[in-house]
Amino acid sequence: VRGGSVHGEWPGLGSDRLYEERDLALTTDFRDVFGEVAQKHLGNTDLQKVFPGYAAQTAKFRHVLG
């Protein structure tokens, strides 16, 4: 990842923004990132076979991997 930017939401580090007041909150579903890899780098255009029942939102991560 190119430095200097954050991809996705950044909720902050305040205790009210942390999961269970100690861990970073989850803001990215790994299937969206892996879906981009599967489509662009592995050539798999049928993500329903990779993630049945999930509609991956790969557009969020275009150009993240170069």
XYZ file of N, CA and C in Angstrom:
198
model
N 0.849 -1.171 0.000
C 0.000 0.000 0.000
C 0.891 1.229 0.000
N 0.580 2.134 -0.846
C 1.325 3.391 -0.885
C 1.069 4.160 0.403
N 2.103 4.680 0.997
C 1.970 5.409 2.261
C 1.190 6.708 2.114
N 0.737 7.228 3.236
C 0.101 8.527 3.257
C -1.399 8.541 3.071
N -2.026 7.393 2.935
C -3.474 7.387 2.773
C -4.084 6.197 3.499
N -5.342 6.356 3.835
C -6.099 5.298 4.500
C -7.203 4.874 3.545
N -7.320 3.589 3.286
C -8.391 3.080 2.430
C -9.498 2.561 3.331
N -10.686 3.086 3.159
C -11.801 2.688 4.004
C -12.092 3.758 5.041
N -12.885 3.401 6.006
C -13.267 4.334 7.071
C -12.195 4.372 8.150
N -12.033 5.519 8.792
C -11.139 5.633 9.936
C -11.959 6.169 11.100
N -12.364 5.281 12.014
C -13.224 5.711 13.112
C -12.493 6.462 14.216
N -11.173 6.412 14.235
C -10.404 7.074 15.282
C -10.024 6.120 16.394
N -9.304 6.651 17.363
C -8.792 5.818 18.448
C -9.382 6.161 19.811
N -10.390 7.016 19.840
C -11.036 7.329 21.108
C -11.676 6.083 21.707
N -11.696 5.995 23.023
C -12.223 4.785 23.671
C -13.665 4.501 23.262
N -14.423 5.551 22.942
C -15.808 5.355 22.502
C -15.896 4.817 21.075
N -14.800 4.849 20.322
C -14.770 4.359 18.949
C -14.136 2.981 18.834
N -13.586 2.472 19.920
C -12.921 1.176 19.908
C -13.912 0.059 20.209
N -13.655 -1.106 19.662
C -14.469 -2.285 19.950
C -14.107 -2.773 21.343
N -15.092 -2.870 22.199
C -14.906 -3.259 23.601
C -13.898 -2.350 24.303
N -13.868 -1.084 23.859
C -13.014 -0.032 24.424
C -11.530 -0.371 24.423
N -11.107 -1.317 23.530
C -9.685 -1.658 23.508
C -9.155 -1.994 22.123
N -9.997 -2.474 21.212
C -9.537 -2.936 19.903
C -10.069 -2.029 18.796
N -9.310 -1.940 17.717
C -9.786 -1.181 16.567
C -11.085 -1.792 16.047
N -12.015 -0.934 15.705
C -13.291 -1.392 15.158
C -13.077 -1.926 13.745
N -13.786 -2.978 13.395
C -13.711 -3.521 12.038
C -14.489 -2.615 11.096
N -13.846 -2.190 10.032
C -14.515 -1.332 9.050
C -14.441 -1.906 7.643
N -13.695 -2.984 7.456
C -13.510 -3.573 6.132
C -13.787 -5.066 6.187
N -14.639 -5.534 5.302
C -14.896 -6.967 5.192
C -13.811 -7.567 4.302
N -13.101 -8.551 4.794
C -11.991 -9.150 4.048
C -12.430 -9.672 2.686
N -13.709 -10.034 2.550
C -14.188 -10.563 1.274
C -14.159 -9.508 0.172
N -14.294 -8.237 0.545
C -14.201 -7.178 -0.454
C -12.778 -7.063 -0.992
N -11.800 -7.143 -0.106
C -10.394 -7.072 -0.519
C -10.016 -8.318 -1.310
N -10.342 -9.489 -0.793
C -10.019 -10.737 -1.493
C -10.759 -10.836 -2.825
N -11.970 -10.273 -2.888
C -12.720 -10.266 -4.138
C -11.995 -9.475 -5.215
N -11.406 -8.356 -4.834
C -10.615 -7.563 -5.781
C -9.417 -8.364 -6.271
N -8.758 -9.066 -5.373
C -7.619 -9.911 -5.756
C -8.080 -11.019 -6.699
N -9.187 -11.669 -6.352
C -9.698 -12.769 -7.179
C -10.050 -12.288 -8.585
N -10.657 -11.108 -8.685
C -11.059 -10.593 -9.994
C -9.874 -10.091 -10.809
N -9.100 -9.195 -10.240
C -8.077 -8.495 -11.011
C -6.784 -9.275 -11.179
N -6.413 -10.055 -10.193
C -5.114 -10.724 -10.249
C -5.208 -12.213 -10.567
N -6.337 -12.829 -10.234
C -6.493 -14.254 -10.507
C -7.449 -14.525 -11.664
N -8.124 -13.472 -12.137
C -9.004 -13.607 -13.287
C -10.322 -14.306 -13.021
N -10.743 -14.401 -11.775
C -12.005 -15.061 -11.435
C -13.117 -14.017 -11.430
N -14.005 -14.090 -12.388
C -15.078 -13.109 -12.476
C -16.363 -13.562 -11.787
N -16.422 -14.795 -11.324
C -17.619 -15.312 -10.649
C -17.362 -15.392 -9.148
N -17.543 -14.265 -8.462
C -17.254 -14.221 -7.028
C -18.269 -14.987 -6.194
N -19.419 -15.341 -6.771
C -20.389 -16.151 -6.029
C -19.847 -17.546 -5.752
N -18.963 -18.029 -6.596
C -18.335 -19.326 -6.332
C -17.300 -19.212 -5.222
N -16.678 -18.058 -5.118
C -15.656 -17.832 -4.093
C -16.308 -17.513 -2.749
N -17.317 -16.630 -2.776
C -18.024 -16.205 -1.564
C -19.527 -16.402 -1.760
N -20.027 -17.628 -1.641
C -21.453 -17.890 -1.855
C -22.334 -17.038 -0.936
N -23.336 -16.401 -1.520
C -24.288 -15.623 -0.740
C -23.797 -14.253 -0.324
N -22.627 -13.836 -0.781
C -22.101 -12.521 -0.417
C -21.866 -11.703 -1.680
N -22.312 -10.470 -1.678
C -22.094 -9.570 -2.814
C -20.885 -8.695 -2.495
N -19.723 -9.124 -2.937
C -18.486 -8.388 -2.660
C -18.545 -6.996 -3.271
N -18.033 -6.016 -2.546
C -17.993 -4.632 -3.005
C -16.550 -4.282 -3.363
N -16.074 -4.872 -4.437
C -14.666 -4.715 -4.809
C -14.331 -3.305 -5.271
N -15.316 -2.536 -5.709
C -15.050 -1.185 -6.206
C -14.403 -0.309 -5.138
N -14.607 -0.619 -3.875
C -13.991 0.145 -2.788
C -12.475 0.052 -2.813
N -11.950 -1.014 -3.422
C -10.522 -1.287 -3.333
C -9.820 -1.298 -4.685
N -10.390 -0.635 -5.660
C -9.734 -0.552 -6.964
C -8.400 0.174 -6.814
N -7.400 -0.323 -7.459
C -6.057 0.270 -7.515
C -5.301 0.212 -6.192
N -5.819 -0.439 -5.199
C -5.101 -0.580 -3.930
C -3.882 -1.466 -4.121
N -4.031 -2.479 -4.951
C -2.948 -3.435 -5.142
C -2.037 -3.079 -6.310
N -2.272 -1.971 -6.934
C -1.396 -1.520 -8.018
C -1.972 -1.646 -9.382
